[in-house]
Short mmCIF file of C-alpha atoms in Angstrom, two decimals:
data_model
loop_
_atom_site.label_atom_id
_atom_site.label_comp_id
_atom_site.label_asym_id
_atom_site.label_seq_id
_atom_site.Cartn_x
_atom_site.Cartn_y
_atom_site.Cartn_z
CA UNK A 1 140.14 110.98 25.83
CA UNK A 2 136.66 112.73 26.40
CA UNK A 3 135.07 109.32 26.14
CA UNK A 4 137.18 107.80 28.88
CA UNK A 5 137.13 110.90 31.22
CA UNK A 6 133.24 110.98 31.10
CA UNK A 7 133.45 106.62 31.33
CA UNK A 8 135.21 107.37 34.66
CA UNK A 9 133.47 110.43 36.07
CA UNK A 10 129.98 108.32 35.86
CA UNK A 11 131.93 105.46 37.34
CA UNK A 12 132.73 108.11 40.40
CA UNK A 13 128.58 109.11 40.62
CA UNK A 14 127.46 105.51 40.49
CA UNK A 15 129.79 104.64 43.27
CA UNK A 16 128.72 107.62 44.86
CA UNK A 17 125.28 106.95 44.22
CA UNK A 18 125.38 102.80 45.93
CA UNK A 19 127.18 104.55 48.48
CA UNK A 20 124.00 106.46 49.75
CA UNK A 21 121.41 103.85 48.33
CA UNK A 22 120.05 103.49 52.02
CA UNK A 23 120.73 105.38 54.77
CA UNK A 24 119.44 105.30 58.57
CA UNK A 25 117.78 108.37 59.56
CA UNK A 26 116.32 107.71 63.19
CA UNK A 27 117.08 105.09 66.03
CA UNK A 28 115.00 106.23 68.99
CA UNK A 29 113.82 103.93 72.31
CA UNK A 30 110.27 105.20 73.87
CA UNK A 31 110.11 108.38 75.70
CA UNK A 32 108.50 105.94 78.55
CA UNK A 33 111.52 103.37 78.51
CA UNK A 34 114.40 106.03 79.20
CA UNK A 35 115.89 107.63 82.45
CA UNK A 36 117.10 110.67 80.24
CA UNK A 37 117.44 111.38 76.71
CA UNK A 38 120.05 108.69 76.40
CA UNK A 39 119.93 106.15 79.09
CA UNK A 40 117.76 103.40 79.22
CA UNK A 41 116.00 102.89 82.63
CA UNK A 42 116.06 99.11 84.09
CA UNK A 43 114.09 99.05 87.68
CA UNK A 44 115.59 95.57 88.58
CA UNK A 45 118.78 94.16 86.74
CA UNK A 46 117.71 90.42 88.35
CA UNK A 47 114.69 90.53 85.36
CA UNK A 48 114.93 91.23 81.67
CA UNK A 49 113.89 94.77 80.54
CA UNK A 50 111.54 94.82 78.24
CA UNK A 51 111.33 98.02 76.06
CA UNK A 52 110.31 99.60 72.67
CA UNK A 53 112.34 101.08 69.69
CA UNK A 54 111.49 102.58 66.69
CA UNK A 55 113.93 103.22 63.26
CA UNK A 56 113.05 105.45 60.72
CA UNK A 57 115.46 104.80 57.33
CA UNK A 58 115.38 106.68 53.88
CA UNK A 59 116.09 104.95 49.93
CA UNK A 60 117.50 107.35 47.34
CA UNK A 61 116.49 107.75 43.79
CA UNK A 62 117.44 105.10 41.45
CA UNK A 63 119.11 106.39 38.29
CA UNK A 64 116.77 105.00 36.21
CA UNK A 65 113.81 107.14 38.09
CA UNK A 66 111.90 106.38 40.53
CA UNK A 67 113.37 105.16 44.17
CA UNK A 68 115.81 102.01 44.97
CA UNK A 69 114.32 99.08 46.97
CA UNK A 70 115.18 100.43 50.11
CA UNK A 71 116.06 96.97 51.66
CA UNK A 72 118.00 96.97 54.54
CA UNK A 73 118.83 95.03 57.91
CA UNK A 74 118.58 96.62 61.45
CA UNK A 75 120.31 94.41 64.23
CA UNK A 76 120.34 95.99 67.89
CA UNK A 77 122.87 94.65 70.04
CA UNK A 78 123.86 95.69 73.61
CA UNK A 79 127.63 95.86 73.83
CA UNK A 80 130.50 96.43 76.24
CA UNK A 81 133.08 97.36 73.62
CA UNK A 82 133.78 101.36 74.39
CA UNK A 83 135.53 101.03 70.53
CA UNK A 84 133.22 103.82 68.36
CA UNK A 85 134.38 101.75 64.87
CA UNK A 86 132.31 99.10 62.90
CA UNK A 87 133.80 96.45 65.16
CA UNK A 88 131.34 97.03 68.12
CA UNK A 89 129.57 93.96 67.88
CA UNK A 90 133.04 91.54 67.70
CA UNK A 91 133.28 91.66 71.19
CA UNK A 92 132.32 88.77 73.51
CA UNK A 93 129.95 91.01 75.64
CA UNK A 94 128.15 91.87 72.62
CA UNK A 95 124.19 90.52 72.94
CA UNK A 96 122.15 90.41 69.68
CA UNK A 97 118.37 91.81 70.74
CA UNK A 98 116.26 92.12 68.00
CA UNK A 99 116.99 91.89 64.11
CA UNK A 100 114.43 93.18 61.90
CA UNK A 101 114.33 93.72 57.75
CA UNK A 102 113.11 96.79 55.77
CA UNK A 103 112.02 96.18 52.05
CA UNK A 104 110.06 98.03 49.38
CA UNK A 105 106.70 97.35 50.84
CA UNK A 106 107.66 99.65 54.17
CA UNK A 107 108.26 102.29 52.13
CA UNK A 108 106.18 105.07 51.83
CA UNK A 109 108.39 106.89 48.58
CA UNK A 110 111.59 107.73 50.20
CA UNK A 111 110.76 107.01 53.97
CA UNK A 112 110.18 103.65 55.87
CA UNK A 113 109.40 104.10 59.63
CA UNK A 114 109.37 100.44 61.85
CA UNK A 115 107.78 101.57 65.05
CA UNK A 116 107.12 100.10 68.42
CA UNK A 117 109.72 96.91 68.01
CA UNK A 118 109.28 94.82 70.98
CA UNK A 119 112.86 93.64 72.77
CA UNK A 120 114.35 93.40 75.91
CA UNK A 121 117.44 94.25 77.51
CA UNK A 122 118.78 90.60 79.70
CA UNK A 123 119.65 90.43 83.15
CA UNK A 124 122.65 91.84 84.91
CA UNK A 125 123.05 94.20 81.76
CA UNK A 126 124.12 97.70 83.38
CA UNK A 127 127.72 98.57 82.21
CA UNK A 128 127.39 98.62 78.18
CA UNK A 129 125.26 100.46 75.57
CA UNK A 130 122.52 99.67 73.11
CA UNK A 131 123.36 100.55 69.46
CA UNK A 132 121.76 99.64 66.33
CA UNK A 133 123.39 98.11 63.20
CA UNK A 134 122.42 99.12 60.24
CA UNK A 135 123.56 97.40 56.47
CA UNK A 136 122.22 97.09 52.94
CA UNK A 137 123.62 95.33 49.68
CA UNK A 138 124.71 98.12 47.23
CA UNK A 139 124.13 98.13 43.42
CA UNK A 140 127.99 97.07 43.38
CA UNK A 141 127.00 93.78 45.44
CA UNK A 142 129.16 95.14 48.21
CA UNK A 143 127.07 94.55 52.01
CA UNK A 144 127.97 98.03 53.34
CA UNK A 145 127.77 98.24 57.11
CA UNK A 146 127.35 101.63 59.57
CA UNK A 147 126.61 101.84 63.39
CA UNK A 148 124.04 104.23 64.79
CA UNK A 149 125.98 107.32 66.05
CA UNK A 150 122.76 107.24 69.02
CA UNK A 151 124.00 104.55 71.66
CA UNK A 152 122.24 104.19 74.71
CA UNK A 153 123.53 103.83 78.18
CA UNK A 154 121.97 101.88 80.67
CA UNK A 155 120.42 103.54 84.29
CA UNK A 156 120.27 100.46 86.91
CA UNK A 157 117.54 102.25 88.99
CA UNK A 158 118.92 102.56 92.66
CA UNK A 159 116.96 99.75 94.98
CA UNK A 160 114.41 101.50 97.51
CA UNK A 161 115.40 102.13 100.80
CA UNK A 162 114.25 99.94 103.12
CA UNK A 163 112.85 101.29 106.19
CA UNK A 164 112.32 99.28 109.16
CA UNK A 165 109.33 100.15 111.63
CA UNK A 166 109.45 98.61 115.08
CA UNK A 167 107.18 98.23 117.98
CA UNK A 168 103.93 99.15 115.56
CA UNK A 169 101.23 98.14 118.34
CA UNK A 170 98.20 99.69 119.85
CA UNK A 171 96.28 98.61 122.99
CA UNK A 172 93.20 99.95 124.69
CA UNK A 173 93.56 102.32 127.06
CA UNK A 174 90.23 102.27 129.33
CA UNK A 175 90.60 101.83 133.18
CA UNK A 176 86.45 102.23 133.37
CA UNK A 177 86.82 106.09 133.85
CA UNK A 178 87.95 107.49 131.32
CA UNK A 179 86.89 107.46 127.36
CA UNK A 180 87.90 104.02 125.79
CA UNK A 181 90.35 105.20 123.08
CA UNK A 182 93.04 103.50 121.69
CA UNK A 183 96.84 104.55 122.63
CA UNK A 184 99.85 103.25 120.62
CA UNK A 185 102.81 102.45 121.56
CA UNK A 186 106.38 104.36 120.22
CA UNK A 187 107.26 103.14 117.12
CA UNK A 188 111.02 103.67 115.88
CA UNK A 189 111.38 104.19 111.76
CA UNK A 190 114.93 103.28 110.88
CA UNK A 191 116.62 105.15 109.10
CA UNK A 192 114.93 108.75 110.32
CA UNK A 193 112.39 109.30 107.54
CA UNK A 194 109.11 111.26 107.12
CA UNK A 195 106.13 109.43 107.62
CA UNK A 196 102.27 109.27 108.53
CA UNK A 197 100.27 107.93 111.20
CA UNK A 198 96.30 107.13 110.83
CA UNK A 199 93.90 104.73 111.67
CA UNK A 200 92.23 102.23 109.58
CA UNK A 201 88.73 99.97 110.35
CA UNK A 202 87.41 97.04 109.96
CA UNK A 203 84.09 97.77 107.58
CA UNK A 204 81.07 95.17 107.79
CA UNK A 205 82.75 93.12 104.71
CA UNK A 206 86.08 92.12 106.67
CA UNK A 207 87.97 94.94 104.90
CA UNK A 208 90.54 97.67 106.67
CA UNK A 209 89.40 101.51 105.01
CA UNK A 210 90.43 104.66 106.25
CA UNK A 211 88.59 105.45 109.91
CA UNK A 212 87.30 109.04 109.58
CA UNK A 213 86.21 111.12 112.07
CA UNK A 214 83.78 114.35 111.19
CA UNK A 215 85.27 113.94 107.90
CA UNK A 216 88.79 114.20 108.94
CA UNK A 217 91.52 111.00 108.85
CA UNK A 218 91.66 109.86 112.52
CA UNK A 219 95.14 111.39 113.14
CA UNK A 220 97.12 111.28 109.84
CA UNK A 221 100.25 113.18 111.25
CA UNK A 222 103.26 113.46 109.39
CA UNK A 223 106.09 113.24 111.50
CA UNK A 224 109.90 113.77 110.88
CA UNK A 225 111.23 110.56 111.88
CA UNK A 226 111.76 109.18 116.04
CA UNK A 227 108.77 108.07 118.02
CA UNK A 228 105.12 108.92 117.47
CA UNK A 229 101.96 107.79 119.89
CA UNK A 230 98.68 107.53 118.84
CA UNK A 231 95.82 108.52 120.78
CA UNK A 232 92.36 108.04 119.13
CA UNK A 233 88.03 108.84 121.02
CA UNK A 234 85.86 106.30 119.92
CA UNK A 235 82.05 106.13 120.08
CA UNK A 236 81.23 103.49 117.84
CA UNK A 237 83.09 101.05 118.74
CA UNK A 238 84.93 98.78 116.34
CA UNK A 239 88.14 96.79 115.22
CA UNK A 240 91.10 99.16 114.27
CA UNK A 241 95.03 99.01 113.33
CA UNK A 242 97.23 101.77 113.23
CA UNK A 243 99.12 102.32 109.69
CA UNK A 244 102.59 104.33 108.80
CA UNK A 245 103.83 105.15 105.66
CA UNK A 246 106.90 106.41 105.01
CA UNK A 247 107.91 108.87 102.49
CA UNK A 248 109.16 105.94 100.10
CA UNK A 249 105.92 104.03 100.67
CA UNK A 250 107.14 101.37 102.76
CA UNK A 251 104.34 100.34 105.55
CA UNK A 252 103.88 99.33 109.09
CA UNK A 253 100.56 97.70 110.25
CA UNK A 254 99.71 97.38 114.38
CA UNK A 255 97.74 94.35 116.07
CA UNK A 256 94.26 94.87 115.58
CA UNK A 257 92.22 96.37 118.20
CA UNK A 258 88.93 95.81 119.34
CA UNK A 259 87.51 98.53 120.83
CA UNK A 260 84.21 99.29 122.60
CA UNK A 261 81.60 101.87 121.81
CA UNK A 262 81.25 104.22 124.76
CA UNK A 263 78.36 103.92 126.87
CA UNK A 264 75.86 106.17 126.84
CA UNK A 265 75.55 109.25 129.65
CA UNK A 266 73.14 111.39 131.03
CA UNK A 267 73.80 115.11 130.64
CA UNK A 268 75.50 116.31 133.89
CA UNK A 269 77.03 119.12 135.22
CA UNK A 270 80.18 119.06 137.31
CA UNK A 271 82.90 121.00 138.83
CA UNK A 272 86.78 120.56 139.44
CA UNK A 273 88.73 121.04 142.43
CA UNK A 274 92.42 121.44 142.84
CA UNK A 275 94.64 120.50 145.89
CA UNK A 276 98.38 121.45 145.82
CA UNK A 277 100.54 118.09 146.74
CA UNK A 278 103.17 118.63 148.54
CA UNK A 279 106.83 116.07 149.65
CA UNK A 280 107.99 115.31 153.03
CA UNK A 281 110.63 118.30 152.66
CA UNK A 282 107.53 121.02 152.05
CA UNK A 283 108.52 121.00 148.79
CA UNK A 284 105.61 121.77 145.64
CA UNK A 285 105.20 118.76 143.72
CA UNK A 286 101.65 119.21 141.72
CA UNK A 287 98.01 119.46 141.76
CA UNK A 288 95.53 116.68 142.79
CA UNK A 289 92.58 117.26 140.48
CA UNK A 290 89.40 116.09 141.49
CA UNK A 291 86.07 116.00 139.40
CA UNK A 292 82.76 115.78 141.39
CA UNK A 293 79.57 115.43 139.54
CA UNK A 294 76.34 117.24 140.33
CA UNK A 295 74.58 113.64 139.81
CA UNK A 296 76.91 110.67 139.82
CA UNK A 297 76.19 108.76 136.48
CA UNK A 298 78.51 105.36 136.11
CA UNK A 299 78.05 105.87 132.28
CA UNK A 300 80.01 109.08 132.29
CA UNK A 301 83.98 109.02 131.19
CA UNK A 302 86.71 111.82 131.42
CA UNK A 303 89.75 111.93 129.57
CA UNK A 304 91.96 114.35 130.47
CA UNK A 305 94.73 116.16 128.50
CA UNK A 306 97.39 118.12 129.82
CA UNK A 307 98.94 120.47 127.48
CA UNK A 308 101.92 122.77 127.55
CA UNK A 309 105.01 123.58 125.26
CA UNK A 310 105.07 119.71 124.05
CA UNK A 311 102.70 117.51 122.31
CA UNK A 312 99.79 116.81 124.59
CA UNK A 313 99.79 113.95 126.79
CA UNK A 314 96.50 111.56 128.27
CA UNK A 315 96.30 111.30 131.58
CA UNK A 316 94.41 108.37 133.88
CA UNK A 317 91.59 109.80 136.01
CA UNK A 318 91.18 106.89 138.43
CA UNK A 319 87.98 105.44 139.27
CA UNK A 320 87.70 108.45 142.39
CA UNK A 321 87.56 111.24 139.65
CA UNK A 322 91.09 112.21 140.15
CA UNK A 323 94.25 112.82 138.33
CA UNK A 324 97.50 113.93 139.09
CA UNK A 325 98.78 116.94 137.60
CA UNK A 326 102.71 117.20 138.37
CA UNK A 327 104.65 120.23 138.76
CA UNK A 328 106.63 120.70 134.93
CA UNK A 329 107.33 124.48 134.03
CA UNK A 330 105.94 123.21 130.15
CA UNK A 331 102.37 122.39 131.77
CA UNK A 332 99.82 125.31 130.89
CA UNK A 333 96.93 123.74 131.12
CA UNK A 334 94.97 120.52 131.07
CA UNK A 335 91.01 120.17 129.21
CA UNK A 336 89.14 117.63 130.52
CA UNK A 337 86.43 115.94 127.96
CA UNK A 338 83.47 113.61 129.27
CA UNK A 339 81.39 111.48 126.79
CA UNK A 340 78.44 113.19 128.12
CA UNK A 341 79.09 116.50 125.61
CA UNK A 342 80.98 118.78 129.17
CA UNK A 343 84.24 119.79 128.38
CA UNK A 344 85.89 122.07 131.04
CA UNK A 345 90.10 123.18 131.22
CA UNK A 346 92.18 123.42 134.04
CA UNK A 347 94.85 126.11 134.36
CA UNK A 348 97.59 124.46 137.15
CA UNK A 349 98.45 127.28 139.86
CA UNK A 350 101.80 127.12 141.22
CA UNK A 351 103.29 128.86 144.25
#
C-alpha cells in the first residue's frame, strides 16, 4: 500500500514538474514603439508598422539535476477575438507576425532573453490586439499551450490637421519716396491657429535662409490666427519670400520678391509742418503733413508710421513730401524714418 501511495504521489510531482518545464516570463514591445504602456502607436494605418519586441522565458530544473532544455515556440499574432481563452488565434481576423524558437543554446542557466525581434503590424490593423503565444512539448509528450496575459492595443495616431493658408503674397511697396520695403498682403489661416510670420532670402548659392536684421528674425510674429501684414526696411537689397508656420508645422511660402537696395543719401536736416484739413461742412477731417528738407537730396526716402491703440500702419508720403494723417481717436502719433539716419515723430493735434 506504501509502495503504491508513494508510486502515485511521484506520479502527481512529475506531472507537476512537465507542467512548469517552461514558462514565459516577459513579453514587452519597445518603449519607442508604444503610445502608452499598452498600446502600440501606428502613425499611418495605409503602411505596415514596423516595431520591436522582446520575450524573456525561464526552464526549470530537471529531476535528474541540472536544468531542462528550455525549448519553446513564441508566435505573435494580432487578433480581433475579445475571447481571453487559448482560442485567440482561431479566429479569422487573427494575423500570424513573427514566430521565433528558444532552445538550450539561448539559455543562460535558467533564463533565455530574445531581444529586439523585428515585425510589423499590416495595414488597416487598428481594432484588435497583439498577444504572444507561447508552447513547449512536456516530458509527458503533451504540446502545452498558454497566451501572454500582456496584449497590446493598437493607437491609430489621429491625422494632422490640415491648415490652409490663403493669399500668402508680398509686393514692393516703393512709390520713389518712401523706403523700398516689402508689404504683404492678408493672409487667412483656416482653421484659426497660432502661427509665425518671417522673412527668408535668397543667399549667393540659390538657397532661401532666415533674413536677419541686427541679429533679430525680420519680423517672426506669432499671431493668434486671422490676418497678419508684413512690413519689412531693406538696405541691401535682395530676393525675399515671406514664410508662416503654424503651430502643427504646416507652411505657407509668398511669391518671391525682388527688392532694391536703397540708395544712398546725404545727411540732411529737415522739419515737418502740419495743416488741419478740413470738409465742405467745416467739419475736422485730419492733418496734411508736410516734410521740407533743409537741402533737397532725390536719394533721401521717408516712411512714415502712424501709431495709436492698434498695430501700426505705413503710410505713402507722395513724391511732394506729404502724407495724410486722418482724424481716428486711436491715432497718437506717427514717426517718420528717412534712409539718411533722421528720424523725427509727429503728435496729430486735434480741435
Amino acid at each position: 500500500m506504501k509502495k503504491q501511495l508513494f508510486i502515485l504521489l511521484a506520479f502527481i510531482v512529475l506531472a507537476l514538474t512537465s507542467n512548469a518545464q517552461v514558462t514565459l516570463q516577459t513579453f514587452q514591445i519597445g518603449q519607442n514603439y508604444l503610445q502608452s504602456s499598452n498600446t502600440l502607436k501606428v502613425p499611418n494605418t495605409a503602411v505596415a508598422t514596423p516595431f520591436k519586441f522582446t520575450i524573456v522565458t525561464k526552464r526549470s530544473i530537471a529531476s535528474s539535476g541540472g536544468f531542462v532544455s528550455g525549448n519553446c515556440k513564441i508566435s505573435l499574432y494580432y487578433t480581433e477575438n475579445q475571447s481571453s481563452d487559448s482560442n485567440i488565434p482561431d479566429d479569422p481576423s487573427t494575423v500570424l507576425l513573427k514566430e521565433a524558437s528558444i532552445t538550450s543554446s539561448n539559455y543562460k542557466d535558467d533564463f533565455a532573453t530574445l531581444k529586439d525581434l523585428d515585425t510589423s503590424l499590416p495595414i488597416n490593423k487598428k481594432d484588435g490586439k497583439i498577444i504572444l503565444r507561447f508552447e513547449f512539448l512536456d516530458n509527458g509528450n503533451v504540446n502545452r499551450i498558454s497566451y501572454s496575459t500582456t496584449r497590446y492595443g493598437i493607437y491609430v495616431v489621429p491625422p494632422p490637421v490640415v491648415v490652409t493658408i490663403t493669399n500668402n503674397v508680398i509686393s514692393l511697396y516703393n512709390n520713389g519716396v518712401n523706403y523700398p520695403s516689402t508689404i504683404g498682403s492678408k493672409p487667412i489661416v483656416s482653421p484659426s491657429d497660432y502661427y509665425s510670420e518671417s522673412y527668408e532670402i535668397k543667399n549667393a548659392n540659390g538657397i532661401f535662409e532666415t533674413a536677419l536684421e541686427n541679429g533679430y528674425i525680420i519680423s517672426g510674429d506669432e499671431v493668434n490666427g486671422g490676418y497678419i501684414t508684413g512690413i519689412m526696411a531693406n538696405t541691401t537689397g535682395g530676393t525675399y519670400r515671406r514664410v508662416i508656420i503654424t503651430r502643427s508645422g504646416a507652411r505657407s511660402y509668398s511669391n518671391e520678391i525682388i527688392v532694391p537696395p536703397s540708395p544712398t543719401a546725404t545727411p540732411n536736416t529737415y522739419t515737418v509742418t502740419k495743416t488741419e484739413v478740413f470738409d465742405s461742412n467745416g467739419l475736422l477731417t485730419g492733418n496734411k503733413i508736410k516734410i521740407i528738407l533743409d537741402h533737397p537730396d532725390p536719394n533721401i526716402r521717408f516712411r512714415a508710421l502712424i501709431f495709436g491703440t492698434e498695430d501700426p500702419q505705413n503710410t505713402p508720403i507722395n513724391s511732394n513730401y506729404e502724407f495724410f494723417i486722418p482724424y481716428i481717436d486711436t491715432i497718437v502719433v506717427a514717426g517718420l524714418t528717412s534712409n539718411a539716419g533722421s528720424n523725427l515723430s509727429i503728435t496729430p493735434t486735434w480741435k
